[in-house]
PDB file of C-alpha atoms in Angstrom:
ATOM      1  CA  UNK A   1      96.495 124.461 105.953  1.00  0.00           C
ATOM      2  CA  UNK A   2      96.363 121.297 103.874  1.00  0.00           C
ATOM      3  CA  UNK A   3      93.920 121.315 100.985  1.00  0.00           C
ATOM      4  CA  UNK A   4      93.337 118.437  98.597  1.00  0.00           C
ATOM      5  CA  UNK A   5      91.216 118.332  95.450  1.00  0.00           C
ATOM      6  CA  UNK A   6      90.852 115.169  93.398  1.00  0.00           C
ATOM      7  CA  UNK A   7      90.013 114.886  89.723  1.00  0.00           C
ATOM      8  CA  UNK A   8      90.269 112.422  86.881  1.00  0.00           C
ATOM      9  CA  UNK A   9      87.698 109.838  87.811  1.00  0.00           C
ATOM     10  CA  UNK A  10      85.304 108.372  85.300  1.00  0.00           C
ATOM     11  CA  UNK A  11      83.868 105.238  83.757  1.00  0.00           C
ATOM     12  CA  UNK A  12      86.018 102.759  81.867  1.00  0.00           C
ATOM     13  CA  UNK A  13      85.803  99.177  80.719  1.00  0.00           C
ATOM     14  CA  UNK A  14      87.803  96.441  82.380  1.00  0.00           C
ATOM     15  CA  UNK A  15      91.393  96.487  81.196  1.00  0.00           C
ATOM     16  CA  UNK A  16      91.353 100.242  80.692  1.00  0.00           C
ATOM     17  CA  UNK A  17      93.318 102.989  82.385  1.00  0.00           C
ATOM     18  CA  UNK A  18      92.667 106.170  84.308  1.00  0.00           C
ATOM     19  CA  UNK A  19      94.920 108.748  85.904  1.00  0.00           C
ATOM     20  CA  UNK A  20      93.685 110.436  89.025  1.00  0.00           C
ATOM     21  CA  UNK A  21      95.104 113.778  90.099  1.00  0.00           C
ATOM     22  CA  UNK A  22      95.248 115.323  93.546  1.00  0.00           C
ATOM     23  CA  UNK A  23      95.921 119.040  93.510  1.00  0.00           C
ATOM     24  CA  UNK A  24      97.452 119.651  96.906  1.00  0.00           C
ATOM     25  CA  UNK A  25      98.671 122.509  99.050  1.00  0.00           C
ATOM     26  CA  UNK A  26     100.343 122.510 102.423  1.00  0.00           C
ATOM     27  CA  UNK A  27     101.171 118.810 102.192  1.00  0.00           C
ATOM     28  CA  UNK A  28     104.973 118.995 102.201  1.00  0.00           C
ATOM     29  CA  UNK A  29     106.818 116.573 104.467  1.00  0.00           C
ATOM     30  CA  UNK A  30     103.796 114.368 104.998  1.00  0.00           C
ATOM     31  CA  UNK A  31     102.694 111.000 103.829  1.00  0.00           C
ATOM     32  CA  UNK A  32     100.217 111.518 101.020  1.00  0.00           C
ATOM     33  CA  UNK A  33      98.058 108.659  99.870  1.00  0.00           C
ATOM     34  CA  UNK A  34      95.130 107.477  97.842  1.00  0.00           C
ATOM     35  CA  UNK A  35      92.297 105.614  99.525  1.00  0.00           C
ATOM     36  CA  UNK A  36      89.146 104.127  98.066  1.00  0.00           C
ATOM     37  CA  UNK A  37      85.775 103.168  99.390  1.00  0.00           C
ATOM     38  CA  UNK A  38      83.172 101.054  97.645  1.00  0.00           C
ATOM     39  CA  UNK A  39      79.532 101.004  98.801  1.00  0.00           C
ATOM     40  CA  UNK A  40      79.154  98.893 101.936  1.00  0.00           C
ATOM     41  CA  UNK A  41      82.891  98.473 102.385  1.00  0.00           C
ATOM     42  CA  UNK A  42      85.499 100.078 104.583  1.00  0.00           C
ATOM     43  CA  UNK A  43      87.831 102.710 103.232  1.00  0.00           C
ATOM     44  CA  UNK A  44      91.147 101.141 102.276  1.00  0.00           C
ATOM     45  CA  UNK A  45      94.551 102.570 101.495  1.00  0.00           C
ATOM     46  CA  UNK A  46      95.561 101.967  97.901  1.00  0.00           C
ATOM     47  CA  UNK A  47      98.896 103.743  97.500  1.00  0.00           C
ATOM     48  CA  UNK A  48     101.048 106.172  99.452  1.00  0.00           C
ATOM     49  CA  UNK A  49     104.257 108.110  99.235  1.00  0.00           C
ATOM     50  CA  UNK A  50     106.208 110.560 101.363  1.00  0.00           C
ATOM     51  CA  UNK A  51     105.835 114.023  99.832  1.00  0.00           C
ATOM     52  CA  UNK A  52     109.104 115.313  98.423  1.00  0.00           C
ATOM     53  CA  UNK A  53     110.725 111.913  98.157  1.00  0.00           C
ATOM     54  CA  UNK A  54     110.540 108.580  99.841  1.00  0.00           C
ATOM     55  CA  UNK A  55     109.238 105.113  99.495  1.00  0.00           C
ATOM     56  CA  UNK A  56     105.998 104.100  97.905  1.00  0.00           C
ATOM     57  CA  UNK A  57     103.483 101.692  99.337  1.00  0.00           C
ATOM     58  CA  UNK A  58     100.722  99.772  97.615  1.00  0.00           C
ATOM     59  CA  UNK A  59      97.790  97.608  98.496  1.00  0.00           C
ATOM     60  CA  UNK A  60      98.650  94.066  97.413  1.00  0.00           C
ATOM     61  CA  UNK A  61      95.728  93.875  95.020  1.00  0.00           C
ATOM     62  CA  UNK A  62      96.955  96.891  93.010  1.00  0.00           C
ATOM     63  CA  UNK A  63     100.689  96.189  92.923  1.00  0.00           C
ATOM     64  CA  UNK A  64     101.950  96.145  89.367  1.00  0.00           C
ATOM     65  CA  UNK A  65      98.841  97.949  88.108  1.00  0.00           C
ATOM     66  CA  UNK A  66      98.760 101.254  90.002  1.00  0.00           C
ATOM     67  CA  UNK A  67     101.526 103.817  90.347  1.00  0.00           C
ATOM     68  CA  UNK A  68     101.607 106.802  92.669  1.00  0.00           C
ATOM     69  CA  UNK A  69     103.769 109.736  91.679  1.00  0.00           C
ATOM     70  CA  UNK A  70     104.298 113.359  92.558  1.00  0.00           C
ATOM     71  CA  UNK A  71     104.952 116.456  90.459  1.00  0.00           C
ATOM     72  CA  UNK A  72     106.429 118.844  92.990  1.00  0.00           C
ATOM     73  CA  UNK A  73     106.404 121.797  90.601  1.00  0.00           C
ATOM     74  CA  UNK A  74     102.669 121.381  90.067  1.00  0.00           C
ATOM     75  CA  UNK A  75     101.858 120.437  93.676  1.00  0.00           C
ATOM     76  CA  UNK A  76     100.039 117.441  92.297  1.00  0.00           C
ATOM     77  CA  UNK A  77     100.024 113.783  93.231  1.00  0.00           C
ATOM     78  CA  UNK A  78      98.882 111.266  90.655  1.00  0.00           C
ATOM     79  CA  UNK A  79      97.542 107.762  90.729  1.00  0.00           C
ATOM     80  CA  UNK A  80      98.010 106.001  87.415  1.00  0.00           C
ATOM     81  CA  UNK A  81      95.682 103.034  87.246  1.00  0.00           C
ATOM     82  CA  UNK A  82      96.171 100.425  84.536  1.00  0.00           C
ATOM     83  CA  UNK A  83      94.520  97.081  83.840  1.00  0.00           C
ATOM     84  CA  UNK A  84      91.488  98.183  85.781  1.00  0.00           C
ATOM     85  CA  UNK A  85      89.090  95.593  87.123  1.00  0.00           C
ATOM     86  CA  UNK A  86      85.437  95.897  88.149  1.00  0.00           C
ATOM     87  CA  UNK A  87      86.518  95.432  91.769  1.00  0.00           C
ATOM     88  CA  UNK A  88      88.517  98.665  91.510  1.00  0.00           C
ATOM     89  CA  UNK A  89      85.248 100.579  91.274  1.00  0.00           C
ATOM     90  CA  UNK A  90      84.983 102.961  94.222  1.00  0.00           C
ATOM     91  CA  UNK A  91      85.163 106.541  95.340  1.00  0.00           C
ATOM     92  CA  UNK A  92      88.831 107.455  95.436  1.00  0.00           C
ATOM     93  CA  UNK A  93      90.139 109.931  97.994  1.00  0.00           C
ATOM     94  CA  UNK A  94      93.395 111.790  98.339  1.00  0.00           C
ATOM     95  CA  UNK A  95      94.632 112.101 101.920  1.00  0.00           C
ATOM     96  CA  UNK A  96      97.535 113.717 103.756  1.00  0.00           C
ATOM     97  CA  UNK A  97      99.066 112.423 106.950  1.00  0.00           C
ATOM     98  CA  UNK A  98      98.276 113.958 110.314  1.00  0.00           C
ATOM     99  CA  UNK A  99     101.916 114.367 111.314  1.00  0.00           C
ATOM    100  CA  UNK A 100     104.663 116.133 109.467  1.00  0.00           C
ATOM    101  CA  UNK A 101     108.047 114.477 109.008  1.00  0.00           C
ATOM    102  CA  UNK A 102     106.503 111.071 109.385  1.00  0.00           C
ATOM    103  CA  UNK A 103     106.786 108.626 106.534  1.00  0.00           C
ATOM    104  CA  UNK A 104     103.956 106.411 105.381  1.00  0.00           C
ATOM    105  CA  UNK A 105     103.165 103.241 107.244  1.00  0.00           C
ATOM    106  CA  UNK A 106     103.458 100.209 104.952  1.00  0.00           C
ATOM    107  CA  UNK A 107      99.816  99.514 105.742  1.00  0.00           C
ATOM    108  CA  UNK A 108      97.961 102.735 105.126  1.00  0.00           C
ATOM    109  CA  UNK A 109      95.422 103.375 107.860  1.00  0.00           C
ATOM    110  CA  UNK A 110      92.708 106.014 107.801  1.00  0.00           C
ATOM    111  CA  UNK A 111      93.490 106.869 111.444  1.00  0.00           C
ATOM    112  CA  UNK A 112      96.871 108.265 110.378  1.00  0.00           C
ATOM    113  CA  UNK A 113      95.333 110.811 107.985  1.00  0.00           C
ATOM    114  CA  UNK A 114      93.645 114.043 109.046  1.00  0.00           C
ATOM    115  CA  UNK A 115      93.247 115.745 105.701  1.00  0.00           C
ATOM    116  CA  UNK A 116      90.947 114.451 102.997  1.00  0.00           C
ATOM    117  CA  UNK A 117      89.658 115.540  99.642  1.00  0.00           C
ATOM    118  CA  UNK A 118      86.040 115.081  98.615  1.00  0.00           C
ATOM    119  CA  UNK A 119      86.766 112.190  96.308  1.00  0.00           C
ATOM    120  CA  UNK A 120      86.412 111.246  92.667  1.00  0.00           C
ATOM    121  CA  UNK A 121      84.346 108.317  91.417  1.00  0.00           C
ATOM    122  CA  UNK A 122      85.875 105.465  89.436  1.00  0.00           C
ATOM    123  CA  UNK A 123      83.583 102.937  87.779  1.00  0.00           C
ATOM    124  CA  UNK A 124      84.943  99.924  85.913  1.00  0.00           C
ATOM    125  CA  UNK A 125      82.516  97.873  83.866  1.00  0.00           C
ATOM    126  CA  UNK A 126      83.054  94.278  82.800  1.00  0.00           C
TER     127      UNK A 126
END
């Protein structure tokens, strides 16, 4: 059973940094990703990686600012967010892919993910 719990959200000023954590279990050999959803907008994939090793994928608007990483020993996936902008404000969700042994699609789609955490709020003020 895959279980995901996010933490690390908060309020920061533009230009600041936050590190989100996803404490995960049962997610081995799956694509694991961070999504975000702002009020009135669709949920979008921000960053993904194949658990245990593999490529990383990023939304164009966060490339060079966000980094996804995994600490296998701690069963935790991180999203380091630097140079935050007000448009990064959203609820951020950790998600695990529906199929095992399937790497992430370069364009992360919600339809490919069956397991979701409850989210952590990120607010960036100008």
